[in-house]
């Protein structure tokens, strides 16, 4: 392990909710919850004001509403979050070539590799400068941890929240870790924590005292050995700049089970198109098409078809997904659908659709079990296409015209009125949409209500959160896409 605290961990503070507060002056200092707003919705991020009521990420939205009934509940705007994330990651890459993003709002940086820090003083100075730069460019705050290893740097950034910096001096690691609960260590989830508690082990110091042999007996050779090493503050994992993407996938969870077979087919086609969009954006193609279906009884089925070569053709993926759907009984109702592509490559092979001898594999899973691993492109951590923000609904089928009266007005999304200018949707229903007219650099705005088919009201892209001195957007808006679900990245719930 290195001798200077030159591994930095950045974690943006309540990222999605903070971005919404920065964009909406009327919500600053108030409880904000971002996630799927349907009956099966899940909290993606809660502002610190909402957390005081007990609201936290991954909580069912219905429970959050009971705890904080007066909070603002908003549908995610992933286009905006990605743009802000790109600004932040750009600042990190100015520090070092070794930047390891974990999600949109979280990353490790090897400062030593960038030649910007080689001792405690220089590392702290870089961390403070980074926090100031993030605030200047995005208007948001982030917390920084500095230590000699990735594990310790992440623990330090958690201690620094919100809007702080914590540096763990070399040589103090074991004393700092000792009294902490076992759950602070990577890989110790609820099940492992309970198993250790039953053995009388509740703190990191007690893990070290138990010894490696006892940990191996309790947890197995690999897990027990790794946990013992971490309890001794040993972590040799390097910062890795690039990660191999195993697959690209999109999913939607529906507020109401879908029984209509035609509707199911349309949803699968729509998901296939969205999956190919992500595939192409990542510069990949893939050989294996995967369909995921979660039925009314929570049983999850996956079907996969392997082509003779990689493709990024939406027609090929649509047709393959449709063939896979034919082998699935959906008569009892469907609560979740997903389409993925794995076996990734950086080239394509033409005329795959003409190949009639694809290999088809089938897997049936017990109720509540997970399907094939679906590691999404690292763009929408937390809540993206995986259904982590469940209950946001499915949107219209690709290519299907939508009448003006049927336009959807997701809460929190941006609009522009021909007379009143830019604003955001505060709520909609019963043929009406309520809009608050304000911008990131204005005072809290007025609220007005319109018919949902008002020709003067149109959806729009988000405005920049910060305008640089030269008038250019420092943290610009996204692509205005439908946020129907969430991408299953690790660490996706914004801290």
Short mmCIF file of N, CA and C in Angstrom, two decimals, residues 322-430:
data_model
loop_
_atom_site.label_atom_id
_atom_site.label_comp_id
_atom_site.label_asym_id
_atom_site.label_seq_id
_atom_site.Cartn_x
_atom_site.Cartn_y
_atom_site.Cartn_z
N UNK A 322 -38.94 -10.25 -30.03
CA UNK A 322 -40.31 -10.71 -30.29
C UNK A 322 -40.37 -12.22 -30.35
N UNK A 323 -39.36 -12.86 -30.96
CA UNK A 323 -39.35 -14.33 -31.01
C UNK A 323 -39.25 -14.91 -29.60
N UNK A 324 -38.41 -14.30 -28.77
CA UNK A 324 -38.25 -14.79 -27.41
C UNK A 324 -39.55 -14.65 -26.62
N UNK A 325 -40.28 -13.58 -26.88
CA UNK A 325 -41.54 -13.35 -26.18
C UNK A 325 -42.55 -14.44 -26.47
N UNK A 326 -42.51 -15.00 -27.66
CA UNK A 326 -43.48 -16.03 -28.03
C UNK A 326 -43.41 -17.26 -27.13
N UNK A 327 -42.28 -17.47 -26.48
CA UNK A 327 -42.13 -18.64 -25.62
C UNK A 327 -42.52 -18.38 -24.17
N UNK A 328 -43.04 -17.17 -23.89
CA UNK A 328 -43.37 -16.79 -22.52
C UNK A 328 -44.88 -16.63 -22.38
N UNK A 329 -45.45 -17.27 -21.37
CA UNK A 329 -46.88 -17.15 -21.09
C UNK A 329 -47.10 -15.89 -20.24
N UNK A 330 -47.83 -14.92 -20.77
CA UNK A 330 -48.08 -13.67 -20.05
C UNK A 330 -49.55 -13.48 -19.72
N UNK A 331 -50.33 -14.54 -19.80
CA UNK A 331 -51.78 -14.40 -19.63
C UNK A 331 -52.16 -13.92 -18.23
N UNK A 332 -51.34 -14.21 -17.22
CA UNK A 332 -51.68 -13.77 -15.87
C UNK A 332 -51.33 -12.33 -15.59
N UNK A 333 -50.60 -11.69 -16.50
CA UNK A 333 -50.21 -10.30 -16.30
C UNK A 333 -48.71 -10.15 -16.16
N UNK A 334 -48.20 -9.02 -16.60
CA UNK A 334 -46.76 -8.73 -16.58
C UNK A 334 -46.54 -7.45 -15.79
N UNK A 335 -45.60 -7.46 -14.85
CA UNK A 335 -45.30 -6.27 -14.05
C UNK A 335 -43.97 -5.63 -14.45
N UNK A 336 -43.09 -6.37 -15.13
CA UNK A 336 -41.81 -5.81 -15.57
C UNK A 336 -41.39 -6.47 -16.87
N UNK A 337 -40.83 -5.67 -17.78
CA UNK A 337 -40.25 -6.17 -19.02
C UNK A 337 -38.88 -5.57 -19.19
N UNK A 338 -37.97 -6.35 -19.77
CA UNK A 338 -36.63 -5.84 -20.03
C UNK A 338 -36.05 -6.47 -21.28
N UNK A 339 -35.24 -5.73 -21.98
CA UNK A 339 -34.51 -6.23 -23.15
C UNK A 339 -33.05 -5.86 -22.97
N UNK A 340 -32.16 -6.83 -23.20
CA UNK A 340 -30.73 -6.59 -23.06
C UNK A 340 -29.95 -7.20 -24.20
N UNK A 341 -28.72 -6.76 -24.35
CA UNK A 341 -27.80 -7.31 -25.33
C UNK A 341 -26.48 -7.57 -24.61
N UNK A 342 -25.96 -8.78 -24.75
CA UNK A 342 -24.68 -9.13 -24.14
C UNK A 342 -23.76 -9.73 -25.20
N UNK A 343 -22.63 -10.24 -24.78
CA UNK A 343 -21.65 -10.70 -25.74
C UNK A 343 -21.16 -9.55 -26.59
N UNK A 344 -20.73 -8.47 -25.93
CA UNK A 344 -20.47 -7.22 -26.62
C UNK A 344 -19.18 -7.25 -27.42
N UNK A 345 -19.18 -6.46 -28.49
CA UNK A 345 -18.02 -6.29 -29.35
C UNK A 345 -18.01 -4.85 -29.84
N UNK A 346 -16.92 -4.45 -30.47
CA UNK A 346 -16.84 -3.10 -31.00
C UNK A 346 -16.95 -3.08 -32.53
N UNK A 347 -17.58 -4.12 -33.08
CA UNK A 347 -17.84 -4.15 -34.51
C UNK A 347 -19.18 -4.83 -34.74
N UNK A 348 -19.71 -4.73 -35.96
CA UNK A 348 -20.99 -5.36 -36.29
C UNK A 348 -20.82 -6.31 -37.45
N UNK A 349 -21.75 -7.22 -37.58
CA UNK A 349 -21.77 -8.16 -38.69
C UNK A 349 -23.09 -8.01 -39.42
N UNK A 350 -23.05 -7.77 -40.71
CA UNK A 350 -24.26 -7.48 -41.46
C UNK A 350 -25.09 -8.74 -41.73
N UNK A 351 -26.33 -8.51 -42.06
CA UNK A 351 -27.27 -9.54 -42.51
C UNK A 351 -27.49 -10.64 -41.49
N UNK A 352 -27.43 -10.29 -40.22
CA UNK A 352 -27.65 -11.30 -39.19
C UNK A 352 -29.08 -11.79 -39.18
N UNK A 353 -30.00 -10.92 -39.58
CA UNK A 353 -31.40 -11.30 -39.50
C UNK A 353 -31.73 -12.45 -40.45
N UNK A 354 -30.91 -12.59 -41.48
CA UNK A 354 -31.15 -13.68 -42.44
C UNK A 354 -30.67 -15.02 -41.91
N UNK A 355 -29.97 -15.02 -40.81
CA UNK A 355 -29.46 -16.28 -40.27
C UNK A 355 -30.54 -16.98 -39.47
N UNK A 356 -30.84 -18.16 -39.82
CA UNK A 356 -32.00 -18.86 -39.24
C UNK A 356 -31.62 -19.83 -38.14
N UNK A 357 -30.34 -19.93 -37.80
CA UNK A 357 -29.92 -20.97 -36.87
C UNK A 357 -29.34 -20.39 -35.59
N UNK A 358 -30.01 -19.43 -35.03
CA UNK A 358 -29.57 -18.86 -33.75
C UNK A 358 -29.75 -19.87 -32.64
N UNK A 359 -28.91 -19.77 -31.63
CA UNK A 359 -29.01 -20.65 -30.47
C UNK A 359 -29.93 -20.00 -29.45
N UNK A 360 -30.94 -20.71 -28.96
CA UNK A 360 -31.89 -20.16 -28.00
C UNK A 360 -31.72 -20.87 -26.67
N UNK A 361 -31.63 -20.09 -25.59
CA UNK A 361 -31.51 -20.64 -24.25
C UNK A 361 -32.67 -20.15 -23.42
N UNK A 362 -33.13 -20.96 -22.48
CA UNK A 362 -34.27 -20.61 -21.65
C UNK A 362 -33.90 -20.82 -20.19
N UNK A 363 -34.34 -19.90 -19.35
CA UNK A 363 -34.12 -20.03 -17.92
C UNK A 363 -35.36 -19.56 -17.19
N UNK A 364 -35.91 -20.37 -16.30
CA UNK A 364 -37.05 -19.99 -15.47
C UNK A 364 -36.56 -19.78 -14.05
N UNK A 365 -37.00 -18.72 -13.47
CA UNK A 365 -36.54 -18.37 -12.13
C UNK A 365 -37.68 -18.39 -11.15
N UNK A 366 -37.36 -18.72 -9.93
CA UNK A 366 -38.37 -18.76 -8.88
C UNK A 366 -38.87 -17.36 -8.58
N UNK A 367 -40.06 -17.25 -8.01
CA UNK A 367 -40.56 -15.92 -7.66
C UNK A 367 -39.56 -15.14 -6.82
N UNK A 368 -39.35 -13.88 -7.25
CA UNK A 368 -38.45 -13.01 -6.51
C UNK A 368 -37.00 -13.17 -6.86
N UNK A 369 -36.63 -14.19 -7.67
CA UNK A 369 -35.23 -14.39 -8.01
C UNK A 369 -34.82 -13.41 -9.10
N UNK A 370 -33.53 -13.22 -9.24
CA UNK A 370 -33.03 -12.31 -10.25
C UNK A 370 -32.74 -13.07 -11.52
N UNK A 371 -32.79 -12.36 -12.64
CA UNK A 371 -32.53 -12.96 -13.93
C UNK A 371 -31.06 -12.91 -14.27
N UNK A 372 -30.75 -13.03 -15.58
CA UNK A 372 -29.38 -12.95 -16.02
C UNK A 372 -28.79 -11.62 -15.61
N UNK A 373 -27.51 -11.64 -15.37
CA UNK A 373 -26.85 -10.40 -14.98
C UNK A 373 -26.99 -9.38 -16.09
N UNK A 374 -27.37 -8.18 -15.75
CA UNK A 374 -27.54 -7.12 -16.73
C UNK A 374 -26.78 -5.90 -16.25
N UNK A 375 -25.57 -5.75 -16.75
CA UNK A 375 -24.75 -4.63 -16.33
C UNK A 375 -24.91 -3.54 -17.36
N UNK A 376 -25.52 -2.44 -16.99
CA UNK A 376 -25.84 -1.40 -17.95
C UNK A 376 -24.62 -0.58 -18.29
N UNK A 377 -24.70 0.12 -19.42
CA UNK A 377 -23.68 1.09 -19.77
C UNK A 377 -23.59 2.12 -18.65
N UNK A 378 -22.39 2.48 -18.22
CA UNK A 378 -22.27 3.37 -17.06
C UNK A 378 -22.70 4.80 -17.36
N UNK A 379 -24.00 4.98 -17.53
CA UNK A 379 -24.51 6.32 -17.76
C UNK A 379 -25.63 6.67 -16.81
N UNK A 380 -26.49 5.74 -16.44
CA UNK A 380 -27.64 6.04 -15.58
C UNK A 380 -27.60 5.24 -14.30
N UNK A 381 -26.63 5.41 -13.44
CA UNK A 381 -26.59 4.65 -12.26
C UNK A 381 -27.78 4.93 -11.41
N UNK A 382 -28.21 4.37 -10.64
CA UNK A 382 -29.33 4.55 -9.77
C UNK A 382 -30.55 4.30 -10.45
N UNK A 383 -30.95 4.69 -10.88
CA UNK A 383 -32.28 4.63 -11.32
C UNK A 383 -32.29 4.84 -12.78
N UNK A 384 -32.25 4.08 -13.61
CA UNK A 384 -32.26 4.24 -15.05
C UNK A 384 -33.13 3.20 -15.63
N UNK A 385 -32.66 2.53 -16.65
CA UNK A 385 -33.54 1.66 -17.40
C UNK A 385 -33.82 0.35 -16.68
N UNK A 386 -33.23 0.09 -15.54
CA UNK A 386 -33.39 -1.20 -14.89
C UNK A 386 -34.66 -1.32 -14.10
N UNK A 387 -35.39 -0.24 -13.96
CA UNK A 387 -36.57 -0.31 -13.12
C UNK A 387 -36.26 0.02 -11.68
N UNK A 388 -35.03 0.48 -11.38
CA UNK A 388 -34.73 0.88 -10.02
C UNK A 388 -35.62 2.03 -9.59
N UNK A 389 -35.98 2.87 -10.56
CA UNK A 389 -37.02 3.86 -10.29
C UNK A 389 -38.30 3.28 -10.85
N UNK A 390 -38.87 2.35 -10.16
CA UNK A 390 -40.02 1.62 -10.67
C UNK A 390 -41.26 2.46 -10.61
N UNK A 391 -42.22 2.08 -11.43
CA UNK A 391 -43.52 2.71 -11.36
C UNK A 391 -43.63 3.97 -12.16
N UNK A 392 -42.59 4.32 -12.95
CA UNK A 392 -42.68 5.53 -13.71
C UNK A 392 -43.44 5.32 -15.01
N UNK A 393 -43.78 4.11 -15.30
CA UNK A 393 -44.65 3.86 -16.44
C UNK A 393 -43.86 3.58 -17.68
N UNK A 394 -44.58 3.24 -18.73
CA UNK A 394 -43.93 2.72 -19.89
C UNK A 394 -43.89 3.64 -21.06
N UNK A 395 -44.62 4.70 -21.13
CA UNK A 395 -44.56 5.56 -22.29
C UNK A 395 -45.20 4.94 -23.49
N UNK A 396 -45.13 5.62 -24.61
CA UNK A 396 -45.82 5.16 -25.80
C UNK A 396 -44.92 4.25 -26.61
N UNK A 397 -45.53 3.41 -27.44
CA UNK A 397 -44.77 2.52 -28.30
C UNK A 397 -43.99 3.34 -29.30
N UNK A 398 -42.83 2.82 -29.69
CA UNK A 398 -41.97 3.55 -30.62
C UNK A 398 -42.71 3.80 -31.92
N UNK A 399 -42.67 5.04 -32.37
CA UNK A 399 -43.27 5.38 -33.64
C UNK A 399 -44.75 5.62 -33.59
N UNK A 400 -45.39 5.39 -32.46
CA UNK A 400 -46.84 5.57 -32.39
C UNK A 400 -47.17 7.04 -32.15
N UNK A 401 -48.00 7.66 -32.99
CA UNK A 401 -48.33 9.06 -32.79
C UNK A 401 -49.10 9.27 -31.49
N UNK A 402 -48.86 10.40 -30.85
CA UNK A 402 -49.52 10.73 -29.60
C UNK A 402 -50.32 12.01 -29.79
N UNK A 403 -51.60 11.95 -29.51
CA UNK A 403 -52.44 13.12 -29.65
C UNK A 403 -52.06 14.15 -28.60
N UNK A 404 -52.33 15.43 -28.91
CA UNK A 404 -51.94 16.49 -27.99
C UNK A 404 -52.57 16.31 -26.63
N UNK A 405 -53.83 15.85 -26.60
CA UNK A 405 -54.52 15.69 -25.32
C UNK A 405 -53.94 14.56 -24.49
N UNK A 406 -53.13 13.69 -25.13
CA UNK A 406 -52.57 12.55 -24.42
C UNK A 406 -51.14 12.81 -23.98
N UNK A 407 -50.65 14.03 -24.17
CA UNK A 407 -49.28 14.31 -23.78
C UNK A 407 -49.08 14.10 -22.29
N UNK A 408 -47.95 13.55 -21.94
CA UNK A 408 -47.63 13.30 -20.54
C UNK A 408 -46.84 14.48 -19.99
N UNK A 409 -47.14 14.84 -18.77
CA UNK A 409 -46.47 15.96 -18.11
C UNK A 409 -45.85 15.46 -16.80
N UNK A 410 -44.68 14.82 -16.85
CA UNK A 410 -44.07 14.28 -15.62
C UNK A 410 -43.72 15.39 -14.65
N UNK A 411 -43.97 15.13 -13.38
CA UNK A 411 -43.69 16.12 -12.34
C UNK A 411 -42.20 16.45 -12.30
N UNK A 412 -41.91 17.74 -12.32
CA UNK A 412 -40.54 18.19 -12.27
C UNK A 412 -39.90 18.44 -13.61
N UNK A 413 -40.53 17.99 -14.69
CA UNK A 413 -39.91 18.15 -16.01
C UNK A 413 -40.16 19.54 -16.57
N UNK A 414 -39.32 19.93 -17.51
CA UNK A 414 -39.30 21.29 -18.01
C UNK A 414 -40.32 21.53 -19.11
N UNK A 415 -40.89 22.72 -19.10
CA UNK A 415 -41.83 23.14 -20.13
C UNK A 415 -41.53 24.59 -20.49
N UNK A 416 -42.12 25.03 -21.58
CA UNK A 416 -42.04 26.43 -21.99
C UNK A 416 -43.41 26.87 -22.51
N UNK A 417 -43.86 28.00 -22.04
CA UNK A 417 -45.14 28.56 -22.48
C UNK A 417 -44.87 29.75 -23.38
N UNK A 418 -45.67 29.86 -24.43
CA UNK A 418 -45.45 30.91 -25.42
C UNK A 418 -45.52 32.30 -24.81
N UNK A 419 -46.29 32.45 -23.75
CA UNK A 419 -46.45 33.76 -23.12
C UNK A 419 -45.60 33.89 -21.87
N UNK A 420 -45.62 32.88 -21.01
CA UNK A 420 -45.01 32.97 -19.68
C UNK A 420 -43.56 32.50 -19.64
N UNK A 421 -43.08 31.85 -20.70
CA UNK A 421 -41.68 31.45 -20.75
C UNK A 421 -41.41 30.10 -20.11
N UNK A 422 -40.17 29.88 -19.63
CA UNK A 422 -39.78 28.57 -19.10
C UNK A 422 -40.31 28.32 -17.70
N UNK A 423 -40.59 27.05 -17.42
CA UNK A 423 -41.03 26.63 -16.09
C UNK A 423 -40.92 25.13 -15.96
N UNK A 424 -41.53 24.59 -14.92
CA UNK A 424 -41.50 23.15 -14.71
C UNK A 424 -42.84 22.67 -14.17
N UNK A 425 -43.14 21.41 -14.44
CA UNK A 425 -44.42 20.82 -14.08
C UNK A 425 -44.47 20.55 -12.59
N UNK A 426 -45.43 21.17 -11.93
CA UNK A 426 -45.61 20.93 -10.50
C UNK A 426 -46.58 19.79 -10.25
N UNK A 427 -47.46 19.53 -11.21
CA UNK A 427 -48.40 18.42 -11.08
C UNK A 427 -49.35 18.42 -12.26
N UNK A 428 -50.01 17.28 -12.48
CA UNK A 428 -50.99 17.19 -13.57
C UNK A 428 -52.02 16.14 -13.23
N UNK A 429 -53.18 16.26 -13.88
CA UNK A 429 -54.27 15.33 -13.68
C UNK A 429 -55.60 15.95 -14.02
N UNK A 430 -56.57 15.12 -14.36
CA UNK A 430 -57.92 15.57 -14.68
C UNK A 430 -57.92 16.61 -15.81
#
